[in-house]
mmCIF file of C-alpha atoms in Angstrom:
data_model
loop_
_atom_site.group_PDB
_atom_site.id
_atom_site.type_symbol
_atom_site.label_atom_id
_atom_site.label_comp_id
_atom_site.label_asym_id
_atom_site.label_seq_id
_atom_site.Cartn_x
_atom_site.Cartn_y
_atom_site.Cartn_z
ATOM 1 C CA UNK A 801 0.340 37.874 18.818
ATOM 2 C CA UNK A 802 1.505 39.709 15.063
ATOM 3 C CA UNK A 803 0.069 37.435 12.587
ATOM 4 C CA UNK A 804 0.525 37.844 8.824
ATOM 5 C CA UNK A 805 -2.478 36.381 6.834
ATOM 6 C CA UNK A 806 -1.582 35.854 3.001
ATOM 7 C CA UNK A 807 -4.777 35.365 0.676
ATOM 8 C CA UNK A 808 -4.345 34.371 -2.530
ATOM 9 C CA UNK A 809 -6.363 34.402 -5.872
ATOM 10 C CA UNK A 810 -8.989 31.459 -5.349
ATOM 11 C CA UNK A 811 -12.541 31.493 -5.007
ATOM 12 C CA UNK A 812 -12.219 30.303 -1.282
ATOM 13 C CA UNK A 813 -10.723 33.599 -0.167
ATOM 14 C CA UNK A 814 -13.788 34.666 0.943
ATOM 15 C CA UNK A 815 -13.401 32.442 3.887
ATOM 16 C CA UNK A 816 -10.181 33.968 4.832
ATOM 17 C CA UNK A 817 -12.653 37.160 5.511
ATOM 18 C CA UNK A 818 -14.074 34.830 8.284
ATOM 19 C CA UNK A 819 -10.544 33.458 9.578
ATOM 20 C CA UNK A 820 -9.664 37.189 9.826
ATOM 21 C CA UNK A 821 -12.301 38.089 12.006
ATOM 22 C CA UNK A 822 -11.884 34.938 14.176
ATOM 23 C CA UNK A 823 -8.059 35.914 14.484
ATOM 24 C CA UNK A 824 -8.812 39.274 15.485
ATOM 25 C CA UNK A 825 -11.547 38.531 17.828
ATOM 26 C CA UNK A 826 -9.452 36.325 19.558
ATOM 27 C CA UNK A 827 -7.065 39.553 20.289
ATOM 28 C CA UNK A 828 -4.437 38.550 17.830
ATOM 29 C CA UNK A 829 -2.709 41.565 15.475
ATOM 30 C CA UNK A 830 -3.286 40.682 11.867
ATOM 31 C CA UNK A 831 -1.684 42.454 8.828
ATOM 32 C CA UNK A 832 -3.177 40.956 5.475
ATOM 33 C CA UNK A 833 -1.154 40.415 2.254
ATOM 34 C CA UNK A 834 -3.542 39.872 -0.358
ATOM 35 C CA UNK A 835 -2.230 39.167 -4.062
ATOM 36 C CA UNK A 836 -2.990 41.103 -6.643
ATOM 37 C CA UNK A 837 -5.360 38.256 -8.256
ATOM 38 C CA UNK A 838 -6.994 37.829 -4.867
ATOM 39 C CA UNK A 839 -7.939 41.429 -4.807
ATOM 40 C CA UNK A 840 -10.449 40.045 -8.054
ATOM 41 C CA UNK A 841 -12.169 38.267 -5.348
ATOM 42 C CA UNK A 842 -12.115 40.463 -2.125
ATOM 43 C CA UNK A 843 -11.205 43.822 -2.328
ATOM 44 C CA UNK A 844 -8.646 45.460 0.010
ATOM 45 C CA UNK A 845 -11.296 47.646 1.557
ATOM 46 C CA UNK A 846 -12.541 44.364 3.017
ATOM 47 C CA UNK A 847 -9.442 43.418 4.660
ATOM 48 C CA UNK A 848 -8.421 46.848 6.015
ATOM 49 C CA UNK A 849 -12.138 47.190 7.615
ATOM 50 C CA UNK A 850 -11.697 44.007 9.269
ATOM 51 C CA UNK A 851 -7.871 43.881 10.528
ATOM 52 C CA UNK A 852 -7.687 47.838 11.260
ATOM 53 C CA UNK A 853 -4.366 47.835 9.145
ATOM 54 C CA UNK A 854 -3.681 49.071 5.638
ATOM 55 C CA UNK A 855 -3.577 45.928 3.039
ATOM 56 C CA UNK A 856 -0.111 45.313 1.996
ATOM 57 C CA UNK A 857 -0.664 44.828 -1.592
ATOM 58 C CA UNK A 858 2.917 45.572 -3.447
ATOM 59 C CA UNK A 859 6.612 45.596 -2.982
ATOM 60 C CA UNK A 860 6.571 49.281 -4.031
ATOM 61 C CA UNK A 861 4.331 50.992 -1.302
ATOM 62 C CA UNK A 862 6.525 51.690 1.445
ATOM 63 C CA UNK A 863 9.490 51.140 -0.239
ATOM 64 C CA UNK A 864 11.119 53.637 2.229
ATOM 65 C CA UNK A 865 10.820 51.300 5.166
ATOM 66 C CA UNK A 866 11.727 47.910 3.236
ATOM 67 C CA UNK A 867 8.395 46.739 3.990
ATOM 68 C CA UNK A 868 8.650 42.843 3.015
ATOM 69 C CA UNK A 869 11.473 42.585 5.293
ATOM 70 C CA UNK A 870 10.117 44.313 8.336
ATOM 71 C CA UNK A 871 6.840 42.371 7.822
ATOM 72 C CA UNK A 872 8.466 39.112 7.967
ATOM 73 C CA UNK A 873 10.731 40.072 11.091
ATOM 74 C CA UNK A 874 7.808 41.293 12.943
ATOM 75 C CA UNK A 875 5.581 38.132 12.699
ATOM 76 C CA UNK A 876 5.141 35.366 14.943
ATOM 77 C CA UNK A 877 2.929 33.334 12.762
ATOM 78 C CA UNK A 878 2.386 33.475 8.979
ATOM 79 C CA UNK A 879 -0.873 31.891 7.397
ATOM 80 C CA UNK A 880 -1.903 31.849 4.064
ATOM 81 C CA UNK A 881 -5.319 30.971 3.313
ATOM 82 C CA UNK A 882 -6.200 30.013 0.508
ATOM 83 C CA UNK A 883 -3.113 28.945 -0.834
ATOM 84 C CA UNK A 884 -3.432 28.132 -4.682
ATOM 85 C CA UNK A 885 -1.173 25.703 -6.553
ATOM 86 C CA UNK A 886 0.184 28.654 -8.264
ATOM 87 C CA UNK A 887 1.643 29.794 -4.622
ATOM 88 C CA UNK A 888 2.804 26.521 -3.379
ATOM 89 C CA UNK A 889 4.774 26.408 -6.857
ATOM 90 C CA UNK A 890 6.105 29.845 -6.407
ATOM 91 C CA UNK A 891 7.085 29.201 -2.524
ATOM 92 C CA UNK A 892 8.616 25.924 -3.139
ATOM 93 C CA UNK A 893 11.030 27.587 -5.453
ATOM 94 C CA UNK A 894 11.816 30.548 -3.688
ATOM 95 C CA UNK A 895 10.250 32.533 -6.089
ATOM 96 C CA UNK A 896 10.281 36.615 -5.112
ATOM 97 C CA UNK A 897 7.964 38.010 -7.526
ATOM 98 C CA UNK A 898 5.447 39.545 -5.375
ATOM 99 C CA UNK A 899 4.996 40.823 -1.477
ATOM 100 C CA UNK A 900 3.781 37.754 -0.342
ATOM 101 C CA UNK A 901 6.356 35.257 -1.903
ATOM 102 C CA UNK A 902 9.046 37.892 -0.780
ATOM 103 C CA UNK A 903 7.853 37.963 2.813
ATOM 104 C CA UNK A 904 7.696 34.453 3.052
ATOM 105 C CA UNK A 905 11.414 34.396 2.171
ATOM 106 C CA UNK A 906 12.027 36.768 5.179
ATOM 107 C CA UNK A 907 9.831 34.882 8.026
ATOM 108 C CA UNK A 908 11.494 32.730 10.709
ATOM 109 C CA UNK A 909 8.454 32.204 12.829
ATOM 110 C CA UNK A 910 6.215 29.421 11.853
ATOM 111 C CA UNK A 911 4.396 29.269 8.482
ATOM 112 C CA UNK A 912 0.949 27.708 7.782
ATOM 113 C CA UNK A 913 -0.322 26.922 4.182
ATOM 114 C CA UNK A 914 -3.937 25.953 3.805
ATOM 115 C CA UNK A 915 -4.231 24.942 0.048
ATOM 116 C CA UNK A 916 -7.496 24.999 -1.988
ATOM 117 C CA UNK A 917 -7.993 24.068 -5.722
ATOM 118 C CA UNK A 918 -9.482 21.376 -7.706
ATOM 119 C CA UNK A 919 -8.696 17.807 -7.142
ATOM 120 C CA UNK A 920 -6.901 17.334 -10.468
ATOM 121 C CA UNK A 921 -4.545 20.103 -9.552
ATOM 122 C CA UNK A 922 -3.821 18.875 -5.736
ATOM 123 C CA UNK A 923 -3.071 15.710 -7.112
ATOM 124 C CA UNK A 924 -0.991 16.600 -9.921
ATOM 125 C CA UNK A 925 2.640 15.320 -9.461
ATOM 126 C CA UNK A 926 3.946 18.884 -9.761
ATOM 127 C CA UNK A 927 1.739 20.042 -6.907
ATOM 128 C CA UNK A 928 2.512 16.783 -4.621
ATOM 129 C CA UNK A 929 6.136 17.524 -5.285
ATOM 130 C CA UNK A 930 5.843 21.029 -4.190
ATOM 131 C CA UNK A 931 3.860 20.160 -1.202
ATOM 132 C CA UNK A 932 6.653 17.552 -0.151
ATOM 133 C CA UNK A 933 9.313 20.185 -0.606
ATOM 134 C CA UNK A 934 7.651 22.891 1.225
ATOM 135 C CA UNK A 935 7.145 20.242 4.240
ATOM 136 C CA UNK A 936 10.652 19.230 3.971
ATOM 137 C CA UNK A 937 12.104 22.569 4.736
ATOM 138 C CA UNK A 938 9.665 23.210 7.846
ATOM 139 C CA UNK A 939 6.550 24.639 6.333
ATOM 140 C CA UNK A 940 3.284 23.190 7.497
ATOM 141 C CA UNK A 941 0.830 22.270 4.509
ATOM 142 C CA UNK A 942 -2.479 21.212 5.594
ATOM 143 C CA UNK A 943 -4.231 18.654 3.589
ATOM 144 C CA UNK A 944 -7.328 20.197 1.972
ATOM 145 C CA UNK A 945 -10.868 18.926 2.981
ATOM 146 C CA UNK A 946 -12.868 16.810 0.561
ATOM 147 C CA UNK A 947 -16.326 18.056 -0.515
ATOM 148 C CA UNK A 948 -17.848 20.352 -2.784
ATOM 149 C CA UNK A 949 -15.893 22.515 -4.659
ATOM 150 C CA UNK A 950 -16.410 25.172 -7.346
ATOM 151 C CA UNK A 951 -19.250 24.112 -9.659
ATOM 152 C CA UNK A 952 -20.658 20.564 -9.561
ATOM 153 C CA UNK A 953 -16.946 18.993 -8.653
ATOM 154 C CA UNK A 954 -16.383 17.161 -5.499
ATOM 155 C CA UNK A 955 -13.101 15.900 -3.898
ATOM 156 C CA UNK A 956 -10.048 16.576 -2.159
ATOM 157 C CA UNK A 957 -8.829 20.228 -2.567
ATOM 158 C CA UNK A 958 -11.907 22.422 -0.654
ATOM 159 C CA UNK A 959 -10.346 24.743 1.853
ATOM 160 C CA UNK A 960 -10.712 23.867 5.627
ATOM 161 C CA UNK A 961 -13.236 25.626 7.897
ATOM 162 C CA UNK A 962 -11.499 28.859 9.117
ATOM 163 C CA UNK A 963 -11.802 27.329 12.813
ATOM 164 C CA UNK A 964 -9.643 24.493 11.605
ATOM 165 C CA UNK A 965 -7.215 26.551 9.988
ATOM 166 C CA UNK A 966 -6.806 28.975 13.042
ATOM 167 C CA UNK A 967 -6.685 26.378 15.375
ATOM 168 C CA UNK A 968 -3.980 24.276 13.770
ATOM 169 C CA UNK A 969 -2.091 27.664 12.985
ATOM 170 C CA UNK A 970 -2.297 28.685 16.740
ATOM 171 C CA UNK A 971 -1.337 25.280 17.840
ATOM 172 C CA UNK A 972 2.225 25.678 16.072
ATOM 173 C CA UNK A 973 2.920 28.751 18.239
ATOM 174 C CA UNK A 974 1.588 27.003 21.377
ATOM 175 C CA UNK A 975 -1.441 29.451 21.703
ATOM 176 C CA UNK A 976 -4.009 26.630 21.923
ATOM 177 C CA UNK A 977 -3.823 23.219 23.176
ATOM 178 C CA UNK A 978 -3.604 20.455 20.362
ATOM 179 C CA UNK A 979 -7.084 19.448 19.383
ATOM 180 C CA UNK A 980 -8.147 15.927 19.347
ATOM 181 C CA UNK A 981 -8.559 13.938 16.143
ATOM 182 C CA UNK A 982 -12.173 13.543 15.098
ATOM 183 C CA UNK A 983 -13.996 10.445 16.108
ATOM 184 C CA UNK A 984 -15.318 9.577 12.855
ATOM 185 C CA UNK A 985 -14.052 5.965 12.665
ATOM 186 C CA UNK A 986 -15.665 5.274 16.226
ATOM 187 C CA UNK A 987 -17.702 1.549 16.418
ATOM 188 C CA UNK A 988 -15.575 0.637 13.456
ATOM 189 C CA UNK A 989 -13.266 -2.525 13.876
ATOM 190 C CA UNK A 990 -9.641 -2.422 12.393
ATOM 191 C CA UNK A 991 -7.001 -4.839 12.337
ATOM 192 C CA UNK A 992 -3.491 -3.614 11.374
ATOM 193 C CA UNK A 993 -0.087 -5.715 10.606
ATOM 194 C CA UNK A 994 2.907 -4.406 11.832
ATOM 195 C CA UNK A 995 6.747 -5.339 12.031
ATOM 196 C CA UNK A 996 8.467 -8.052 9.776
ATOM 197 C CA UNK A 997 7.957 -11.823 9.286
ATOM 198 C CA UNK A 998 10.937 -14.303 9.976
ATOM 199 C CA UNK A 999 11.389 -17.651 8.267
ATOM 200 C CA UNK A 1000 13.368 -20.305 9.854
ATOM 201 C CA UNK A 1001 16.580 -21.415 8.380
ATOM 202 C CA UNK A 1002 17.256 -23.686 11.481
ATOM 203 C CA UNK A 1003 16.590 -22.788 15.132
ATOM 204 C CA UNK A 1004 18.965 -20.371 15.180
ATOM 205 C CA UNK A 1005 18.913 -18.436 11.773
ATOM 206 C CA UNK A 1006 16.398 -16.789 9.570
ATOM 207 C CA UNK A 1007 15.508 -15.095 6.727
ATOM 208 C CA UNK A 1008 14.112 -11.564 7.580
ATOM 209 C CA UNK A 1009 13.801 -7.748 6.947
ATOM 210 C CA UNK A 1010 14.690 -4.817 8.705
ATOM 211 C CA UNK A 1011 11.159 -3.370 9.477
ATOM 212 C CA UNK A 1012 10.844 -2.295 13.210
ATOM 213 C CA UNK A 1013 6.868 -2.192 13.405
ATOM 214 C CA UNK A 1014 6.863 1.531 14.241
ATOM 215 C CA UNK A 1015 5.245 2.739 11.043
ATOM 216 C CA UNK A 1016 2.266 0.008 11.735
ATOM 217 C CA UNK A 1017 2.014 0.811 15.307
ATOM 218 C CA UNK A 1018 1.778 4.397 14.343
ATOM 219 C CA UNK A 1019 -1.143 3.621 11.816
ATOM 220 C CA UNK A 1020 -2.866 1.437 14.474
ATOM 221 C CA UNK A 1021 -2.552 4.560 16.853
ATOM 222 C CA UNK A 1022 -3.822 6.809 14.154
ATOM 223 C CA UNK A 1023 -7.047 4.904 14.158
ATOM 224 C CA UNK A 1024 -7.584 4.330 17.758
ATOM 225 C CA UNK A 1025 -7.222 8.032 18.189
ATOM 226 C CA UNK A 1026 -10.186 8.392 15.692
ATOM 227 C CA UNK A 1027 -12.188 5.939 17.647
ATOM 228 C CA UNK A 1028 -11.870 2.706 15.953
ATOM 229 C CA UNK A 1029 -11.530 -0.346 18.237
ATOM 230 C CA UNK A 1030 -7.585 -1.824 16.803
ATOM 231 C CA UNK A 1031 -6.448 -5.203 17.182
ATOM 232 C CA UNK A 1032 -2.882 -5.300 16.124
ATOM 233 C CA UNK A 1033 -1.188 -8.353 14.704
ATOM 234 C CA UNK A 1034 2.654 -7.845 15.494
ATOM 235 C CA UNK A 1035 5.040 -9.622 13.484
ATOM 236 C CA UNK A 1036 8.495 -9.652 15.892
ATOM 237 C CA UNK A 1037 7.726 -6.340 17.318
ATOM 238 C CA UNK A 1038 9.320 -5.348 20.149
ATOM 239 C CA UNK A 1039 7.093 -4.797 23.511
ATOM 240 C CA UNK A 1040 8.532 -1.218 23.654
ATOM 241 C CA UNK A 1041 7.555 -0.450 20.128
ATOM 242 C CA UNK A 1042 3.760 -1.471 20.545
ATOM 243 C CA UNK A 1043 3.515 -0.494 24.361
ATOM 244 C CA UNK A 1044 0.612 -2.950 24.658
ATOM 245 C CA UNK A 1045 -1.607 -0.201 23.550
ATOM 246 C CA UNK A 1046 -3.951 -2.500 21.734
ATOM 247 C CA UNK A 1047 -5.110 -5.806 21.537
ATOM 248 C CA UNK A 1048 -1.986 -7.584 20.226
ATOM 249 C CA UNK A 1049 -1.748 -10.848 18.456
ATOM 250 C CA UNK A 1050 2.153 -11.901 18.153
ATOM 251 C CA UNK A 1051 3.256 -13.795 15.156
ATOM 252 C CA UNK A 1052 6.591 -14.962 13.621
ATOM 253 C CA UNK A 1053 6.381 -16.408 10.476
ATOM 254 C CA UNK A 1054 4.417 -15.472 6.969
ATOM 255 C CA UNK A 1055 2.314 -18.152 7.481
ATOM 256 C CA UNK A 1056 1.469 -17.199 11.037
ATOM 257 C CA UNK A 1057 0.780 -13.711 9.901
ATOM 258 C CA UNK A 1058 -1.569 -14.941 6.993
ATOM 259 C CA UNK A 1059 -3.494 -16.956 9.590
ATOM 260 C CA UNK A 1060 -4.041 -14.512 11.925
ATOM 261 C CA UNK A 1061 -4.938 -11.676 9.363
ATOM 262 C CA UNK A 1062 -7.235 -13.754 7.657
ATOM 263 C CA UNK A 1063 -9.142 -14.720 11.005
ATOM 264 C CA UNK A 1064 -9.341 -11.359 12.554
ATOM 265 C CA UNK A 1065 -10.080 -9.556 8.764
ATOM 266 C CA UNK A 1066 -13.342 -11.303 8.774
ATOM 267 C CA UNK A 1067 -14.847 -9.133 11.411
ATOM 268 C CA UNK A 1068 -13.101 -6.009 10.492
ATOM 269 C CA UNK A 1069 -14.366 -2.800 8.859
ATOM 270 C CA UNK A 1070 -10.346 -1.690 8.343
ATOM 271 C CA UNK A 1071 -7.638 -3.939 7.203
ATOM 272 C CA UNK A 1072 -4.214 -2.393 7.125
ATOM 273 C CA UNK A 1073 -1.160 -4.613 5.798
ATOM 274 C CA UNK A 1074 1.639 -2.442 7.001
ATOM 275 C CA UNK A 1075 3.459 -5.656 8.028
ATOM 276 C CA UNK A 1076 7.072 -6.354 5.831
ATOM 277 C CA UNK A 1077 6.395 -9.906 4.687
ATOM 278 C CA UNK A 1078 9.280 -12.168 3.564
ATOM 279 C CA UNK A 1079 8.357 -12.862 0.039
ATOM 280 C CA UNK A 1080 10.600 -16.121 0.144
ATOM 281 C CA UNK A 1081 11.262 -19.300 2.760
ATOM 282 C CA UNK A 1082 13.528 -22.078 3.020
ATOM 283 C CA UNK A 1083 11.917 -25.142 1.165
ATOM 284 C CA UNK A 1084 13.078 -26.945 4.072
ATOM 285 C CA UNK A 1085 14.238 -26.045 7.571
ATOM 286 C CA UNK A 1086 16.819 -28.004 9.793
ATOM 287 C CA UNK A 1087 15.917 -29.126 13.207
ATOM 288 C CA UNK A 1088 19.349 -28.400 14.338
ATOM 289 C CA UNK A 1089 21.735 -25.600 13.712
ATOM 290 C CA UNK A 1090 23.670 -25.860 10.552
ATOM 291 C CA UNK A 1091 27.463 -25.884 11.132
ATOM 292 C CA UNK A 1092 30.276 -24.581 9.372
ATOM 293 C CA UNK A 1093 31.498 -27.262 6.595
ATOM 294 C CA UNK A 1094 34.257 -25.177 5.214
ATOM 295 C CA UNK A 1095 32.382 -24.457 1.960
ATOM 296 C CA UNK A 1096 29.226 -22.430 0.980
ATOM 297 C CA UNK A 1097 25.646 -22.851 1.891
ATOM 298 C CA UNK A 1098 23.175 -23.476 -0.596
ATOM 299 C CA UNK A 1099 19.246 -22.544 0.538
ATOM 300 C CA UNK A 1100 16.136 -23.712 -1.875
ATOM 301 C CA UNK A 1101 13.770 -20.976 -1.367
ATOM 302 C CA UNK A 1102 10.280 -21.051 -2.031
ATOM 303 C CA UNK A 1103 7.610 -18.087 -2.535
ATOM 304 C CA UNK A 1104 5.230 -17.364 0.377
ATOM 305 C CA UNK A 1105 1.641 -16.463 -0.224
ATOM 306 C CA UNK A 1106 0.450 -12.786 -0.856
ATOM 307 C CA UNK A 1107 -1.231 -12.149 2.109
ATOM 308 C CA UNK A 1108 -2.792 -8.801 0.820
ATOM 309 C CA UNK A 1109 -3.943 -10.371 -2.412
ATOM 310 C CA UNK A 1110 -5.615 -12.911 -0.226
ATOM 311 C CA UNK A 1111 -7.329 -10.641 1.966
ATOM 312 C CA UNK A 1112 -8.652 -8.583 -1.029
ATOM 313 C CA UNK A 1113 -10.051 -11.497 -2.753
ATOM 314 C CA UNK A 1114 -11.776 -12.633 0.535
ATOM 315 C CA UNK A 1115 -13.010 -9.249 1.320
ATOM 316 C CA UNK A 1116 -16.665 -8.707 2.779
ATOM 317 C CA UNK A 1117 -18.890 -5.968 1.356
ATOM 318 C CA UNK A 1118 -17.874 -2.264 2.474
ATOM 319 C CA UNK A 1119 -14.610 -3.452 3.762
ATOM 320 C CA UNK A 1120 -11.512 -1.103 3.442
ATOM 321 C CA UNK A 1121 -8.238 -2.409 2.691
ATOM 322 C CA UNK A 1122 -4.957 -0.670 2.598
ATOM 323 C CA UNK A 1123 -1.490 -2.221 1.623
ATOM 324 C CA UNK A 1124 1.900 -0.874 2.097
ATOM 325 C CA UNK A 1125 4.720 -1.025 -0.415
ATOM 326 C CA UNK A 1126 8.220 -0.604 0.510
ATOM 327 C CA UNK A 1127 9.946 -0.046 -2.855
ATOM 328 C CA UNK A 1128 13.286 0.916 -4.201
ATOM 329 C CA UNK A 1129 14.270 2.335 -7.677
ATOM 330 C CA UNK A 1130 16.034 -0.065 -10.285
ATOM 331 C CA UNK A 1131 17.063 0.132 -13.734
ATOM 332 C CA UNK A 1132 13.770 -0.228 -14.948
ATOM 333 C CA UNK A 1133 11.910 2.020 -12.994
ATOM 334 C CA UNK A 1134 11.331 4.420 -9.923
ATOM 335 C CA UNK A 1135 9.671 3.601 -6.289
ATOM 336 C CA UNK A 1136 6.385 5.285 -7.066
ATOM 337 C CA UNK A 1137 5.949 3.457 -10.810
ATOM 338 C CA UNK A 1138 6.612 0.051 -9.184
ATOM 339 C CA UNK A 1139 4.058 1.032 -6.498
ATOM 340 C CA UNK A 1140 1.579 1.822 -9.349
ATOM 341 C CA UNK A 1141 2.313 -1.503 -10.617
ATOM 342 C CA UNK A 1142 1.798 -3.311 -7.363
ATOM 343 C CA UNK A 1143 -1.476 -1.091 -7.004
ATOM 344 C CA UNK A 1144 -2.981 -2.101 -9.915
ATOM 345 C CA UNK A 1145 -1.723 -5.851 -9.189
ATOM 346 C CA UNK A 1146 -3.121 -5.955 -5.348
ATOM 347 C CA UNK A 1147 -6.544 -4.333 -5.900
ATOM 348 C CA UNK A 1148 -6.301 -2.938 -2.470
ATOM 349 C CA UNK A 1149 -8.454 0.245 -1.769
ATOM 350 C CA UNK A 1150 -5.267 2.102 -0.960
ATOM 351 C CA UNK A 1151 -1.717 1.462 -1.218
ATOM 352 C CA UNK A 1152 0.694 3.481 0.544
ATOM 353 C CA UNK A 1153 3.871 3.428 -1.116
ATOM 354 C CA UNK A 1154 7.365 4.277 0.457
ATOM 355 C CA UNK A 1155 10.759 4.540 -0.889
ATOM 356 C CA UNK A 1156 13.236 2.640 1.622
ATOM 357 C CA UNK A 1157 16.815 2.159 2.089
ATOM 358 C CA UNK A 1158 19.551 2.401 4.673
ATOM 359 C CA UNK A 1159 18.889 5.670 6.114
ATOM 360 C CA UNK A 1160 14.849 5.797 5.231
ATOM 361 C CA UNK A 1161 11.902 4.183 5.991
ATOM 362 C CA UNK A 1162 12.977 1.483 8.262
ATOM 363 C CA UNK A 1163 13.219 1.901 11.918
ATOM 364 C CA UNK A 1164 13.010 4.998 14.035
ATOM 365 C CA UNK A 1165 13.393 7.702 11.414
ATOM 366 C CA UNK A 1166 11.184 9.930 9.391
ATOM 367 C CA UNK A 1167 8.853 8.420 6.516
ATOM 368 C CA UNK A 1168 7.296 9.720 3.474
ATOM 369 C CA UNK A 1169 4.104 7.969 1.740
ATOM 370 C CA UNK A 1170 2.490 8.390 -1.454
ATOM 371 C CA UNK A 1171 -1.237 6.921 -1.353
ATOM 372 C CA UNK A 1172 -2.153 5.280 -4.305
ATOM 373 C CA UNK A 1173 -5.946 3.864 -5.466
ATOM 374 C CA UNK A 1174 -6.551 0.326 -6.886
ATOM 375 C CA UNK A 1175 -6.077 1.747 -10.585
ATOM 376 C CA UNK A 1176 -2.620 3.196 -9.347
ATOM 377 C CA UNK A 1177 -3.800 6.646 -9.290
ATOM 378 C CA UNK A 1178 -2.580 9.371 -6.944
ATOM 379 C CA UNK A 1179 -4.731 10.114 -3.589
ATOM 380 C CA UNK A 1180 -2.492 11.860 -1.648
ATOM 381 C CA UNK A 1181 1.143 11.967 -0.080
ATOM 382 C CA UNK A 1182 2.652 13.030 3.297
ATOM 383 C CA UNK A 1183 6.062 13.238 4.967
ATOM 384 C CA UNK A 1184 7.275 13.553 8.231
ATOM 385 C CA UNK A 1185 7.186 11.514 11.334
ATOM 386 C CA UNK A 1186 6.068 8.274 11.222
ATOM 387 C CA UNK A 1187 3.073 9.458 13.586
ATOM 388 C CA UNK A 1188 2.440 12.307 11.178
ATOM 389 C CA UNK A 1189 2.211 10.166 7.873
ATOM 390 C CA UNK A 1190 0.416 7.539 9.725
ATOM 391 C CA UNK A 1191 -2.299 10.373 10.986
ATOM 392 C CA UNK A 1192 -2.579 11.586 7.010
ATOM 393 C CA UNK A 1193 -3.008 7.867 6.080
ATOM 394 C CA UNK A 1194 -5.841 7.367 8.039
ATOM 395 C CA UNK A 1195 -7.504 10.509 7.082
ATOM 396 C CA UNK A 1196 -7.527 9.276 3.656
ATOM 397 C CA UNK A 1197 -8.819 5.868 4.978
ATOM 398 C CA UNK A 1198 -11.894 7.996 6.641
ATOM 399 C CA UNK A 1199 -12.495 9.995 3.598
ATOM 400 C CA UNK A 1200 -12.992 6.965 1.714
ATOM 401 C CA UNK A 1201 -15.340 5.661 4.501
ATOM 402 C CA UNK A 1202 -17.196 8.612 4.200
ATOM 403 C CA UNK A 1203 -17.703 8.992 0.493
ATOM 404 C CA UNK A 1204 -18.771 5.489 0.436
ATOM 405 C CA UNK A 1205 -21.494 6.379 2.772
ATOM 406 C CA UNK A 1206 -22.659 9.542 1.423
#
């Protein structure tokens, strides 16, 4: 397989040499495109010795053969490791100001970017937006690892290990079997709510919402895939959606959900409130179907209890609590700012905020989550299928548990 390996100007560039060796020893034909900044960390001679090819460093060398187009057309796979914040910004904007970014505009094969940078740069709104843009275009952007960075800093931003980068990249082209998730949550118990609660108006009608439960079920699946023992509290979730893959507790109303979650949270290490809860219920319900009278129908509504806030206030030591916030923008603020205010108000360890509407969020459609901590600060973001964003969210949960145990 012909692979292009882009290397940008970060201290983690030395790890790209290990990645290159791994790929060449596996029999792949690898051509390296180092940026000028990266050559200050690792010289062209290293790339040429390890790859057996000339390192392609600028658009003017080999101009007669239109090298930037030829490289892209001949590639079966492109990997950029490390991908700095600068590279992500330039790639997202469609810049073509060096050989690497120019080549990225010509390729039609799968592209994988492996970011590495300081935590503050990874979490900056500009980087978050650039990553979301790239992913929306089909570029595969890995989440960086959490750990020791340059100097004494620690946090998310560390370049994944070369073996992990190679496997993730080769999975894109079917060159290796998909890897199994790490079993870092083995021995832990989790309870996940999913679906939407319903509040009876009469025996026929109810107040409810459009949640299908698919996202909550995907989170339950992702937790189980990493070894957790999961109980799913399903609020009006179709059996075809949850598939009976977990211990399932069926509930209908918000009161049912509150009781089921409180009972099971007491014995759980991880609590995820993904269900969409009806904020209000009728003050009184009718025992009989309400008939048309030729006029309007007036309902008196009362607020339902805040289940997430109750779980936070009653938490036990070491427990990780995750909330969800389905938000829409309004005249006062956008969905993320509403989410930040909710994160500070609720006090959950993590709050997954998603903007919802008639064509996004609810049902069998892609989703996008922005994950905040209890202070409303950005932890990370992901976009894609419900399974993909669930896996990303569970990775944040696992990272939090790891940091607490360190």
